JSON list of C-alpha atoms in Angstrom, two decimals:
[
{"chain": "A", "resi": 1, "resn": "MET", "atom": "CA", "xyz": [-76.89, 135.44, -107.36]},
{"chain": "A", "resi": 2, "resn": "GLN", "atom": "CA", "xyz": [-77.64, 135.83, -111.06]},
{"chain": "A", "resi": 3, "resn": "TYR", "atom": "CA", "xyz": [-76.71, 133.46, -113.89]},
{"chain": "A", "resi": 4, "resn": "GLY", "atom": "CA", "xyz": [-76.00, 133.67, -117.60]},
{"chain": "A", "resi": 5, "resn": "ILE", "atom": "CA", "xyz": [-75.17, 131.69, -120.72]},
{"chain": "A", "resi": 6, "resn": "CYS", "atom": "CA", "xyz": [-73.36, 132.55, -123.94]},
{"chain": "A", "resi": 7, "resn": "ASN", "atom": "CA", "xyz": [-75.74, 132.60, -126.93]},
{"chain": "A", "resi": 8, "resn": "LEU", "atom": "CA", "xyz": [-73.14, 133.71, -129.52]},
{"chain": "A", "resi": 9, "resn": "SER", "atom": "CA", "xyz": [-70.40, 131.76, -131.31]},
{"chain": "A", "resi": 10, "resn": "ILE", "atom": "CA", "xyz": [-67.28, 133.12, -129.59]},
{"chain": "A", "resi": 11, "resn": "VAL", "atom": "CA", "xyz": [-67.20, 136.00, -127.12]},
{"chain": "A", "resi": 12, "resn": "PRO", "atom": "CA", "xyz": [-64.08, 137.69, -125.71]},
{"chain": "A", "resi": 13, "resn": "LEU", "atom": "CA", "xyz": [-63.59, 137.75, -121.95]},
{"chain": "A", "resi": 14, "resn": "ARG", "atom": "CA", "xyz": [-61.71, 140.77, -120.62]},
{"chain": "A", "resi": 15, "resn": "LEU", "atom": "CA", "xyz": [-59.40, 141.48, -117.70]},
{"chain": "A", "resi": 16, "resn": "GLU", "atom": "CA", "xyz": [-61.19, 144.79, -117.05]},
{"chain": "A", "resi": 17, "resn": "PRO", "atom": "CA", "xyz": [-64.71, 146.01, -117.96]},
{"chain": "A", "resi": 18, "resn": "GLN", "atom": "CA", "xyz": [-63.88, 147.74, -121.25]},
{"chain": "A", "resi": 19, "resn": "ASP", "atom": "CA", "xyz": [-63.44, 146.72, -124.89]},
{"chain": "A", "resi": 20, "resn": "SER", "atom": "CA", "xyz": [-59.83, 147.92, -124.97]},
{"chain": "A", "resi": 21, "resn": "SER", "atom": "CA", "xyz": [-58.83, 145.69, -122.04]},
{"chain": "A", "resi": 22, "resn": "GLU", "atom": "CA", "xyz": [-56.72, 142.55, -122.49]},
{"chain": "A", "resi": 23, "resn": "MET", "atom": "CA", "xyz": [-58.63, 139.48, -123.68]},
{"chain": "A", "resi": 24, "resn": "VAL", "atom": "CA", "xyz": [-57.79, 136.82, -121.10]},
{"chain": "A", "resi": 25, "resn": "SER", "atom": "CA", "xyz": [-60.03, 134.06, -122.45]},
{"chain": "A", "resi": 26, "resn": "GLN", "atom": "CA", "xyz": [-63.07, 133.33, -124.59]},
{"chain": "A", "resi": 27, "resn": "ILE", "atom": "CA", "xyz": [-66.48, 131.89, -123.82]},
{"chain": "A", "resi": 28, "resn": "LEU", "atom": "CA", "xyz": [-68.08, 129.67, -126.44]},
{"chain": "A", "resi": 29, "resn": "TYR", "atom": "CA", "xyz": [-71.71, 129.16, -127.42]},
{"chain": "A", "resi": 30, "resn": "GLY", "atom": "CA", "xyz": [-73.60, 127.24, -124.73]},
{"chain": "A", "resi": 31, "resn": "GLU", "atom": "CA", "xyz": [-71.15, 127.79, -121.86]},
{"chain": "A", "resi": 32, "resn": "HIS", "atom": "CA", "xyz": [-72.82, 129.04, -118.66]},
{"chain": "A", "resi": 33, "resn": "PHE", "atom": "CA", "xyz": [-71.66, 131.05, -115.68]},
{"chain": "A", "resi": 34, "resn": "LYS", "atom": "CA", "xyz": [-72.47, 132.88, -112.45]},
{"chain": "A", "resi": 35, "resn": "ILE", "atom": "CA", "xyz": [-72.72, 136.67, -112.48]},
{"chain": "A", "resi": 36, "resn": "LEU", "atom": "CA", "xyz": [-70.61, 137.98, -109.59]},
{"chain": "A", "resi": 37, "resn": "GLU", "atom": "CA", "xyz": [-71.07, 141.70, -110.29]},
{"chain": "A", "resi": 38, "resn": "GLN", "atom": "CA", "xyz": [-73.19, 143.53, -112.83]},
{"chain": "A", "resi": 39, "resn": "ARG", "atom": "CA", "xyz": [-72.63, 147.05, -114.09]},
{"chain": "A", "resi": 40, "resn": "LYS", "atom": "CA", "xyz": [-74.43, 149.07, -116.75]},
{"chain": "A", "resi": 41, "resn": "LYS", "atom": "CA", "xyz": [-72.44, 147.64, -119.68]},
{"chain": "A", "resi": 42, "resn": "TRP", "atom": "CA", "xyz": [-70.31, 144.83, -118.21]},
{"chain": "A", "resi": 43, "resn": "SER", "atom": "CA", "xyz": [-70.59, 141.88, -115.83]},
{"chain": "A", "resi": 44, "resn": "ARG", "atom": "CA", "xyz": [-67.91, 140.08, -113.87]},
{"chain": "A", "resi": 45, "resn": "ILE", "atom": "CA", "xyz": [-68.53, 136.35, -114.15]},
{"chain": "A", "resi": 46, "resn": "ARG", "atom": "CA", "xyz": [-67.28, 132.97, -112.94]},
{"chain": "A", "resi": 47, "resn": "LEU", "atom": "CA", "xyz": [-67.45, 130.25, -115.59]},
{"chain": "A", "resi": 48, "resn": "ALA", "atom": "CA", "xyz": [-69.05, 126.97, -114.54]},
{"chain": "A", "resi": 49, "resn": "PHE", "atom": "CA", "xyz": [-66.61, 124.93, -116.65]},
{"chain": "A", "resi": 50, "resn": "ASP", "atom": "CA", "xyz": [-63.31, 126.03, -115.10]},
{"chain": "A", "resi": 51, "resn": "LYS", "atom": "CA", "xyz": [-64.23, 128.65, -112.43]},
{"chain": "A", "resi": 52, "resn": "TYR", "atom": "CA", "xyz": [-62.37, 131.32, -114.39]},
{"chain": "A", "resi": 53, "resn": "GLU", "atom": "CA", "xyz": [-63.29, 134.91, -113.42]},
{"chain": "A", "resi": 54, "resn": "CYS", "atom": "CA", "xyz": [-63.35, 137.77, -115.93]},
{"chain": "A", "resi": 55, "resn": "TRP", "atom": "CA", "xyz": [-65.54, 140.44, -117.50]},
{"chain": "A", "resi": 56, "resn": "ILE", "atom": "CA", "xyz": [-68.10, 140.03, -120.31]},
{"chain": "A", "resi": 57, "resn": "ASP", "atom": "CA", "xyz": [-70.08, 142.59, -122.32]},
{"chain": "A", "resi": 58, "resn": "ASN", "atom": "CA", "xyz": [-73.73, 142.56, -121.20]},
{"chain": "A", "resi": 59, "resn": "LYS", "atom": "CA", "xyz": [-74.86, 142.52, -124.85]},
{"chain": "A", "resi": 60, "resn": "GLN", "atom": "CA", "xyz": [-73.15, 139.18, -125.47]},
{"chain": "A", "resi": 61, "resn": "PHE", "atom": "CA", "xyz": [-75.07, 136.77, -123.23]},
{"chain": "A", "resi": 62, "resn": "ILE", "atom": "CA", "xyz": [-78.55, 136.08, -121.90]},
{"chain": "A", "resi": 63, "resn": "LYS", "atom": "CA", "xyz": [-79.61, 135.47, -118.33]},
{"chain": "A", "resi": 64, "resn": "ILE", "atom": "CA", "xyz": [-80.87, 132.11, -117.09]},
{"chain": "A", "resi": 65, "resn": "THR", "atom": "CA", "xyz": [-82.40, 130.93, -113.84]},
{"chain": "A", "resi": 66, "resn": "GLU", "atom": "CA", "xyz": [-80.58, 129.16, -111.03]},
{"chain": "A", "resi": 67, "resn": "GLU", "atom": "CA", "xyz": [-82.51, 126.00, -111.90]},
{"chain": "A", "resi": 68, "resn": "GLN", "atom": "CA", "xyz": [-81.34, 126.16, -115.51]},
{"chain": "A", "resi": 69, "resn": "TYR", "atom": "CA", "xyz": [-77.76, 126.78, -114.38]},
{"chain": "A", "resi": 70, "resn": "LYS", "atom": "CA", "xyz": [-77.84, 123.71, -112.15]},
{"chain": "A", "resi": 71, "resn": "SER", "atom": "CA", "xyz": [-79.43, 121.59, -114.86]},
{"chain": "A", "resi": 72, "resn": "PHE", "atom": "CA", "xyz": [-76.60, 122.44, -117.28]},
{"chain": "A", "resi": 73, "resn": "ASP", "atom": "CA", "xyz": [-74.08, 121.46, -114.57]},
{"chain": "A", "resi": 74, "resn": "GLU", "atom": "CA", "xyz": [-75.63, 117.99, -114.43]},
{"chain": "A", "resi": 75, "resn": "LEU", "atom": "CA", "xyz": [-75.66, 117.33, -118.18]},
{"chain": "A", "resi": 76, "resn": "PRO", "atom": "CA", "xyz": [-72.89, 115.22, -119.77]},
{"chain": "A", "resi": 77, "resn": "GLY", "atom": "CA", "xyz": [-70.63, 116.74, -122.39]},
{"chain": "A", "resi": 78, "resn": "ASN", "atom": "CA", "xyz": [-72.33, 117.16, -125.76]},
{"chain": "A", "resi": 79, "resn": "LEU", "atom": "CA", "xyz": [-69.89, 118.95, -128.04]},
{"chain": "A", "resi": 80, "resn": "VAL", "atom": "CA", "xyz": [-69.46, 119.98, -131.67]},
{"chain": "A", "resi": 81, "resn": "GLY", "atom": "CA", "xyz": [-67.17, 117.39, -133.26]},
{"chain": "A", "resi": 82, "resn": "ASP", "atom": "CA", "xyz": [-66.21, 119.11, -136.54]},
{"chain": "A", "resi": 83, "resn": "LEU", "atom": "CA", "xyz": [-63.76, 121.97, -137.02]},
{"chain": "A", "resi": 84, "resn": "VAL", "atom": "CA", "xyz": [-66.56, 124.35, -138.02]},
{"chain": "A", "resi": 85, "resn": "GLU", "atom": "CA", "xyz": [-70.32, 123.75, -138.04]},
{"chain": "A", "resi": 86, "resn": "PHE", "atom": "CA", "xyz": [-73.48, 125.82, -137.71]},
{"chain": "A", "resi": 87, "resn": "VAL", "atom": "CA", "xyz": [-76.72, 125.91, -135.75]},
{"chain": "A", "resi": 88, "resn": "SER", "atom": "CA", "xyz": [-80.04, 126.95, -137.28]},
{"chain": "A", "resi": 89, "resn": "CYS", "atom": "CA", "xyz": [-81.83, 129.71, -135.40]},
{"chain": "A", "resi": 90, "resn": "GLU", "atom": "CA", "xyz": [-85.59, 130.30, -135.07]},
{"chain": "A", "resi": 91, "resn": "ASP", "atom": "CA", "xyz": [-85.65, 132.87, -137.86]},
{"chain": "A", "resi": 92, "resn": "ASN", "atom": "CA", "xyz": [-83.82, 130.53, -140.27]},
{"chain": "A", "resi": 93, "resn": "GLN", "atom": "CA", "xyz": [-80.56, 132.39, -139.81]},
{"chain": "A", "resi": 94, "resn": "LEU", "atom": "CA", "xyz": [-77.36, 130.41, -139.32]},
{"chain": "A", "resi": 95, "resn": "MET", "atom": "CA", "xyz": [-74.75, 130.79, -136.60]},
{"chain": "A", "resi": 96, "resn": "THR", "atom": "CA", "xyz": [-71.30, 129.27, -136.95]},
{"chain": "A", "resi": 97, "resn": "VAL", "atom": "CA", "xyz": [-69.94, 127.20, -134.06]},
{"chain": "A", "resi": 98, "resn": "SER", "atom": "CA", "xyz": [-66.47, 125.74, -133.69]},
{"chain": "A", "resi": 99, "resn": "LEU", "atom": "CA", "xyz": [-64.91, 122.51, -132.47]},
{"chain": "A", "resi": 100, "resn": "GLY", "atom": "CA", "xyz": [-65.63, 121.88, -128.79]},
{"chain": "A", "resi": 101, "resn": "THR", "atom": "CA", "xyz": [-68.67, 124.12, -128.55]},
{"chain": "A", "resi": 102, "resn": "SER", "atom": "CA", "xyz": [-71.32, 122.91, -126.08]},
{"chain": "A", "resi": 103, "resn": "LEU", "atom": "CA", "xyz": [-74.67, 121.85, -127.52]},
{"chain": "A", "resi": 104, "resn": "ASN", "atom": "CA", "xyz": [-76.52, 121.40, -124.25]},
{"chain": "A", "resi": 105, "resn": "ALA", "atom": "CA", "xyz": [-78.46, 124.66, -124.59]},
{"chain": "A", "resi": 106, "resn": "LEU", "atom": "CA", "xyz": [-79.99, 124.01, -128.01]},
{"chain": "A", "resi": 107, "resn": "ASP", "atom": "CA", "xyz": [-83.50, 123.64, -126.58]},
{"chain": "A", "resi": 108, "resn": "LEU", "atom": "CA", "xyz": [-83.14, 126.79, -124.47]},
{"chain": "A", "resi": 109, "resn": "PHE", "atom": "CA", "xyz": [-82.09, 128.82, -127.51]},
{"chain": "A", "resi": 110, "resn": "LYS", "atom": "CA", "xyz": [-84.60, 127.04, -129.77]},
{"chain": "A", "resi": 111, "resn": "HIS", "atom": "CA", "xyz": [-81.77, 126.26, -132.15]},
{"chain": "A", "resi": 112, "resn": "HIS", "atom": "CA", "xyz": [-81.22, 123.15, -134.27]},
{"chain": "A", "resi": 113, "resn": "TYR", "atom": "CA", "xyz": [-77.98, 121.25, -134.97]},
{"chain": "A", "resi": 114, "resn": "GLU", "atom": "CA", "xyz": [-77.41, 118.39, -137.41]},
{"chain": "A", "resi": 115, "resn": "GLY", "atom": "CA", "xyz": [-73.62, 118.04, -137.41]},
{"chain": "A", "resi": 116, "resn": "SER", "atom": "CA", "xyz": [-71.31, 115.54, -135.71]},
{"chain": "A", "resi": 117, "resn": "LYS", "atom": "CA", "xyz": [-71.17, 115.37, -131.92]},
{"chain": "A", "resi": 118, "resn": "ILE", "atom": "CA", "xyz": [-68.79, 114.15, -129.24]},
{"chain": "A", "resi": 119, "resn": "VAL", "atom": "CA", "xyz": [-70.53, 112.83, -126.13]},
{"chain": "A", "resi": 120, "resn": "GLY", "atom": "CA", "xyz": [-69.00, 111.73, -122.82]},
{"chain": "A", "resi": 121, "resn": "LYS", "atom": "CA", "xyz": [-65.46, 110.68, -121.91]},
{"chain": "A", "resi": 122, "resn": "GLN", "atom": "CA", "xyz": [-63.00, 109.26, -124.42]},
{"chain": "A", "resi": 123, "resn": "GLU", "atom": "CA", "xyz": [-59.94, 107.04, -123.87]},
{"chain": "A", "resi": 124, "resn": "LYS", "atom": "CA", "xyz": [-56.68, 108.78, -122.95]},
{"chain": "A", "resi": 125, "resn": "ASN", "atom": "CA", "xyz": [-55.04, 107.54, -126.14]},
{"chain": "A", "resi": 126, "resn": "ASN", "atom": "CA", "xyz": [-57.48, 109.75, -128.08]},
{"chain": "A", "resi": 127, "resn": "LEU", "atom": "CA", "xyz": [-56.01, 112.99, -126.68]},
{"chain": "A", "resi": 128, "resn": "VAL", "atom": "CA", "xyz": [-53.23, 113.30, -129.25]},
{"chain": "A", "resi": 129, "resn": "ASN", "atom": "CA", "xyz": [-55.63, 112.47, -132.09]},
{"chain": "A", "resi": 130, "resn": "THR", "atom": "CA", "xyz": [-57.82, 115.34, -130.90]},
{"chain": "A", "resi": 131, "resn": "ALA", "atom": "CA", "xyz": [-54.83, 117.66, -130.63]},
{"chain": "A", "resi": 132, "resn": "TYR", "atom": "CA", "xyz": [-54.11, 117.20, -134.33]},
{"chain": "A", "resi": 133, "resn": "HIS", "atom": "CA", "xyz": [-57.38, 119.02, -135.13]},
{"chain": "A", "resi": 134, "resn": "PHE", "atom": "CA", "xyz": [-55.76, 122.21, -133.81]},
{"chain": "A", "resi": 135, "resn": "LEU", "atom": "CA", "xyz": [-52.44, 121.81, -135.65]},
{"chain": "A", "resi": 136, "resn": "ASN", "atom": "CA", "xyz": [-51.39, 125.08, -137.36]},
{"chain": "A", "resi": 137, "resn": "ALA", "atom": "CA", "xyz": [-54.08, 127.11, -135.57]},
{"chain": "A", "resi": 138, "resn": "PRO", "atom": "CA", "xyz": [-52.57, 130.60, -135.04]},
{"chain": "A", "resi": 139, "resn": "TYR", "atom": "CA", "xyz": [-51.48, 131.63, -131.57]},
{"chain": "A", "resi": 140, "resn": "LEU", "atom": "CA", "xyz": [-53.90, 134.07, -129.94]},
{"chain": "A", "resi": 141, "resn": "TRP", "atom": "CA", "xyz": [-53.54, 135.24, -126.34]},
{"chain": "A", "resi": 142, "resn": "GLY", "atom": "CA", "xyz": [-56.76, 134.19, -124.59]},
{"chain": "A", "resi": 143, "resn": "GLY", "atom": "CA", "xyz": [-57.96, 132.14, -127.57]},
{"chain": "A", "resi": 144, "resn": "ARG", "atom": "CA", "xyz": [-59.80, 128.80, -127.32]},
{"chain": "A", "resi": 145, "resn": "THR", "atom": "CA", "xyz": [-60.67, 127.93, -130.93]},
{"chain": "A", "resi": 146, "resn": "ILE", "atom": "CA", "xyz": [-59.07, 126.73, -134.17]},
{"chain": "A", "resi": 147, "resn": "PHE", "atom": "CA", "xyz": [-59.18, 130.35, -135.37]},
{"chain": "A", "resi": 148, "resn": "GLY", "atom": "CA", "xyz": [-56.78, 131.40, -132.62]},
{"chain": "A", "resi": 149, "resn": "ILE", "atom": "CA", "xyz": [-55.64, 129.71, -129.43]},
{"chain": "A", "resi": 150, "resn": "ASP", "atom": "CA", "xyz": [-53.07, 130.07, -126.67]},
{"chain": "A", "resi": 151, "resn": "CYS", "atom": "CA", "xyz": [-51.03, 127.30, -125.08]},
{"chain": "A", "resi": 152, "resn": "SER", "atom": "CA", "xyz": [-53.32, 126.58, -122.14]},
{"chain": "A", "resi": 153, "resn": "GLY", "atom": "CA", "xyz": [-56.46, 127.14, -124.22]},
{"chain": "A", "resi": 154, "resn": "PHE", "atom": "CA", "xyz": [-55.13, 124.44, -126.54]},
{"chain": "A", "resi": 155, "resn": "THR", "atom": "CA", "xyz": [-54.57, 121.90, -123.75]},
{"chain": "A", "resi": 156, "resn": "GLN", "atom": "CA", "xyz": [-57.87, 122.78, -122.07]},
{"chain": "A", "resi": 157, "resn": "MET", "atom": "CA", "xyz": [-59.89, 122.34, -125.27]},
{"chain": "A", "resi": 158, "resn": "VAL", "atom": "CA", "xyz": [-58.19, 119.04, -126.15]},
{"chain": "A", "resi": 159, "resn": "TYR", "atom": "CA", "xyz": [-59.05, 117.69, -122.70]},
{"chain": "A", "resi": 160, "resn": "LYS", "atom": "CA", "xyz": [-62.57, 119.16, -122.87]},
{"chain": "A", "resi": 161, "resn": "LEU", "atom": "CA", "xyz": [-63.22, 117.38, -126.16]},
{"chain": "A", "resi": 162, "resn": "ASN", "atom": "CA", "xyz": [-62.32, 114.11, -124.47]},
{"chain": "A", "resi": 163, "resn": "GLY", "atom": "CA", "xyz": [-64.59, 114.71, -121.47]},
{"chain": "A", "resi": 164, "resn": "TYR", "atom": "CA", "xyz": [-62.01, 115.95, -118.94]},
{"chain": "A", "resi": 165, "resn": "PRO", "atom": "CA", "xyz": [-62.35, 119.49, -117.55]},
{"chain": "A", "resi": 166, "resn": "ILE", "atom": "CA", "xyz": [-59.08, 121.16, -116.56]},
{"chain": "A", "resi": 167, "resn": "LEU", "atom": "CA", "xyz": [-58.34, 124.70, -115.42]},
{"chain": "A", "resi": 168, "resn": "ARG", "atom": "CA", "xyz": [-57.71, 127.62, -117.79]},
{"chain": "A", "resi": 169, "resn": "ASP", "atom": "CA", "xyz": [-54.17, 128.98, -117.35]},
{"chain": "A", "resi": 170, "resn": "ALA", "atom": "CA", "xyz": [-50.91, 127.02, -117.55]},
{"chain": "A", "resi": 171, "resn": "SER", "atom": "CA", "xyz": [-50.00, 127.88, -113.95]},
{"chain": "A", "resi": 172, "resn": "GLN", "atom": "CA", "xyz": [-53.42, 126.64, -112.81]},
{"chain": "A", "resi": 173, "resn": "GLN", "atom": "CA", "xyz": [-53.24, 123.45, -114.86]},
{"chain": "A", "resi": 174, "resn": "ALA", "atom": "CA", "xyz": [-49.82, 122.75, -113.29]},
{"chain": "A", "resi": 175, "resn": "THR", "atom": "CA", "xyz": [-51.55, 122.34, -109.90]},
{"chain": "A", "resi": 176, "resn": "GLN", "atom": "CA", "xyz": [-53.51, 119.36, -111.24]},
{"chain": "A", "resi": 177, "resn": "GLY", "atom": "CA", "xyz": [-52.47, 115.76, -111.74]},
{"chain": "A", "resi": 178, "resn": "GLU", "atom": "CA", "xyz": [-49.50, 113.67, -110.66]},
{"chain": "A", "resi": 179, "resn": "PRO", "atom": "CA", "xyz": [-45.90, 114.82, -111.32]},
{"chain": "A", "resi": 180, "resn": "LEU", "atom": "CA", "xyz": [-43.54, 112.49, -113.20]},
{"chain": "A", "resi": 181, "resn": "SER", "atom": "CA", "xyz": [-39.82, 112.24, -112.52]},
{"chain": "A", "resi": 182, "resn": "PHE", "atom": "CA", "xyz": [-38.60, 111.63, -116.07]},
{"chain": "A", "resi": 183, "resn": "ILE", "atom": "CA", "xyz": [-39.72, 112.16, -119.65]},
{"chain": "A", "resi": 184, "resn": "GLU", "atom": "CA", "xyz": [-39.46, 108.40, -120.12]},
{"chain": "A", "resi": 185, "resn": "GLU", "atom": "CA", "xyz": [-42.32, 107.93, -117.62]},
{"chain": "A", "resi": 186, "resn": "SER", "atom": "CA", "xyz": [-44.70, 110.07, -119.66]},
{"chain": "A", "resi": 187, "resn": "GLU", "atom": "CA", "xyz": [-47.45, 108.86, -121.97]},
{"chain": "A", "resi": 188, "resn": "PRO", "atom": "CA", "xyz": [-49.01, 110.57, -124.98]},
{"chain": "A", "resi": 189, "resn": "GLY", "atom": "CA", "xyz": [-51.55, 113.03, -123.63]},
{"chain": "A", "resi": 190, "resn": "ASP", "atom": "CA", "xyz": [-49.66, 113.97, -120.47]},
{"chain": "A", "resi": 191, "resn": "LEU", "atom": "CA", "xyz": [-48.97, 117.68, -120.00]},
{"chain": "A", "resi": 192, "resn": "ALA", "atom": "CA", "xyz": [-45.51, 119.25, -119.90]},
{"chain": "A", "resi": 193, "resn": "PHE", "atom": "CA", "xyz": [-45.08, 122.61, -118.16]},
{"chain": "A", "resi": 194, "resn": "PHE", "atom": "CA", "xyz": [-42.36, 125.21, -118.69]},
{"chain": "A", "resi": 195, "resn": "ASP", "atom": "CA", "xyz": [-41.23, 128.17, -116.60]},
{"chain": "A", "resi": 196, "resn": "ASN", "atom": "CA", "xyz": [-39.57, 131.53, -117.20]},
{"chain": "A", "resi": 197, "resn": "GLU", "atom": "CA", "xyz": [-36.45, 133.05, -115.65]},
{"chain": "A", "resi": 198, "resn": "GLU", "atom": "CA", "xyz": [-38.39, 133.96, -112.52]},
{"chain": "A", "resi": 199, "resn": "GLY", "atom": "CA", "xyz": [-39.54, 130.35, -112.11]},
{"chain": "A", "resi": 200, "resn": "ARG", "atom": "CA", "xyz": [-43.16, 131.11, -113.01]},
{"chain": "A", "resi": 201, "resn": "ILE", "atom": "CA", "xyz": [-44.95, 128.55, -115.17]},
{"chain": "A", "resi": 202, "resn": "THR", "atom": "CA", "xyz": [-45.90, 130.28, -118.41]},
{"chain": "A", "resi": 203, "resn": "HIS", "atom": "CA", "xyz": [-46.25, 127.52, -121.01]},
{"chain": "A", "resi": 204, "resn": "VAL", "atom": "CA", "xyz": [-47.80, 124.07, -121.44]},
{"chain": "A", "resi": 205, "resn": "GLY", "atom": "CA", "xyz": [-47.93, 121.44, -124.17]},
{"chain": "A", "resi": 206, "resn": "ILE", "atom": "CA", "xyz": [-49.20, 117.92, -124.85]},
{"chain": "A", "resi": 207, "resn": "MET", "atom": "CA", "xyz": [-46.72, 115.06, -124.82]},
{"chain": "A", "resi": 208, "resn": "MET", "atom": "CA", "xyz": [-46.56, 112.76, -127.84]},
{"chain": "A", "resi": 209, "resn": "LYS", "atom": "CA", "xyz": [-44.66, 109.57, -128.60]},
{"chain": "A", "resi": 210, "resn": "ASP", "atom": "CA", "xyz": [-40.88, 109.43, -129.12]},
{"chain": "A", "resi": 211, "resn": "ASN", "atom": "CA", "xyz": [-40.01, 112.69, -127.34]},
{"chain": "A", "resi": 212, "resn": "TYR", "atom": "CA", "xyz": [-42.23, 114.98, -129.37]},
{"chain": "A", "resi": 213, "resn": "ILE", "atom": "CA", "xyz": [-44.59, 117.63, -128.01]},
{"chain": "A", "resi": 214, "resn": "MET", "atom": "CA", "xyz": [-47.50, 119.60, -129.52]},
{"chain": "A", "resi": 215, "resn": "HIS", "atom": "CA", "xyz": [-47.93, 123.15, -128.22]},
{"chain": "A", "resi": 216, "resn": "ALA", "atom": "CA", "xyz": [-49.09, 126.64, -129.22]},
{"chain": "A", "resi": 217, "resn": "HIS", "atom": "CA", "xyz": [-46.10, 128.87, -129.96]},
{"chain": "A", "resi": 218, "resn": "GLY", "atom": "CA", "xyz": [-46.72, 131.19, -132.91]},
{"chain": "A", "resi": 219, "resn": "LYS", "atom": "CA", "xyz": [-49.07, 128.45, -134.05]},
{"chain": "A", "resi": 220, "resn": "VAL", "atom": "CA", "xyz": [-49.98, 125.01, -132.79]},
{"chain": "A", "resi": 221, "resn": "ARG", "atom": "CA", "xyz": [-46.87, 123.05, -133.79]},
{"chain": "A", "resi": 222, "resn": "ILE", "atom": "CA", "xyz": [-44.91, 119.86, -133.10]},
{"chain": "A", "resi": 223, "resn": "ASP", "atom": "CA", "xyz": [-41.38, 120.09, -131.70]},
{"chain": "A", "resi": 224, "resn": "ARG", "atom": "CA", "xyz": [-38.85, 117.88, -129.99]},
{"chain": "A", "resi": 225, "resn": "ILE", "atom": "CA", "xyz": [-38.64, 117.74, -126.20]},
{"chain": "A", "resi": 226, "resn": "ASP", "atom": "CA", "xyz": [-35.76, 116.65, -123.98]},
{"chain": "A", "resi": 227, "resn": "HIS", "atom": "CA", "xyz": [-34.80, 117.01, -120.32]},
{"chain": "A", "resi": 228, "resn": "THR", "atom": "CA", "xyz": [-33.87, 120.66, -120.93]},
{"chain": "A", "resi": 229, "resn": "GLY", "atom": "CA", "xyz": [-37.11, 121.63, -122.63]},
{"chain": "A", "resi": 230, "resn": "ILE", "atom": "CA", "xyz": [-38.60, 122.21, -126.08]},
{"chain": "A", "resi": 231, "resn": "TYR", "atom": "CA", "xyz": [-36.09, 122.13, -128.93]},
{"chain": "A", "resi": 232, "resn": "ASN", "atom": "CA", "xyz": [-37.02, 123.94, -132.14]},
{"chain": "A", "resi": 233, "resn": "THR", "atom": "CA", "xyz": [-35.18, 122.21, -134.99]},
{"chain": "A", "resi": 234, "resn": "GLU", "atom": "CA", "xyz": [-35.82, 125.13, -137.36]},
{"chain": "A", "resi": 235, "resn": "LYS", "atom": "CA", "xyz": [-34.14, 127.64, -135.05]},
{"chain": "A", "resi": 236, "resn": "ARG", "atom": "CA", "xyz": [-31.74, 125.03, -133.61]},
{"chain": "A", "resi": 237, "resn": "LEU", "atom": "CA", "xyz": [-32.31, 126.18, -130.05]},
{"chain": "A", "resi": 238, "resn": "HIS", "atom": "CA", "xyz": [-34.38, 125.46, -126.95]},
{"chain": "A", "resi": 239, "resn": "THR", "atom": "CA", "xyz": [-37.39, 127.78, -126.80]},
{"chain": "A", "resi": 240, "resn": "HIS", "atom": "CA", "xyz": [-38.89, 126.71, -123.45]},
{"chain": "A", "resi": 241, "resn": "LYS", "atom": "CA", "xyz": [-37.33, 125.41, -120.22]},
{"chain": "A", "resi": 242, "resn": "LEU", "atom": "CA", "xyz": [-38.96, 122.25, -118.81]},
{"chain": "A", "resi": 243, "resn": "ARG", "atom": "CA", "xyz": [-40.29, 122.47, -115.28]},
{"chain": "A", "resi": 244, "resn": "VAL", "atom": "CA", "xyz": [-42.45, 119.36, -114.79]},
{"chain": "A", "resi": 245, "resn": "ILE", "atom": "CA", "xyz": [-44.49, 116.74, -116.65]},
{"chain": "A", "resi": 246, "resn": "LYS", "atom": "CA", "xyz": [-47.80, 115.79, -115.09]},
{"chain": "A", "resi": 247, "resn": "LYS", "atom": "CA", "xyz": [-50.19, 112.91, -115.62]},
{"chain": "A", "resi": 248, "resn": "ILE", "atom": "CA", "xyz": [-53.67, 114.40, -115.52]},
{"chain": "A", "resi": 249, "resn": "ILE", "atom": "CA", "xyz": [-55.59, 111.20, -116.31]}
]
């Protein structure tokens, strides 16, 4: 088994081993992974953080040893706490890094960081405060940053910033946590899941107080939620059909 780590700011992860393939997620600076299959230009990987499997360009990561991989697994969260920051490289060049980026590999890369950090687990009541950092971020299929994010990338990054790893896709996240029977049982920070006409879960958002929800739909936005689903007051219609609300923590 071989291992790797992302040494660039934000790298696209593809469904198939080619640049024109769908971007299914992104890997951020300092996130590490196992290499399941390596070809001349592409590698199929499994991320350590959420076990997500996808393809990455071989030019956009460096290899590490098994010992280094395991050591990163054991380190507590040490994340960029500002919307945008930078690390200083050996040659005095700067590299931008975004909110939620892991800083555990600074010594490996011989980089230096002086910005704000988030370390360890936070209280559940901090989840919504964190979510506000992403408000108005544009929707981007496969995105995980303030420059573009999808619905499950949004919920995953909010939980990551508070020290709680959850899976990548909405349908995967829906397998976690404890289901609630009614909206009234929910707390700010719980996750609400929504399905399509075929009954497949395709959307997720973060519950707020007083029957509001924050979710990525066109952009990260705040809408009303009721027992039917998400109600967009601008369009005066329900945009998503509620399937279940789950308490993750």
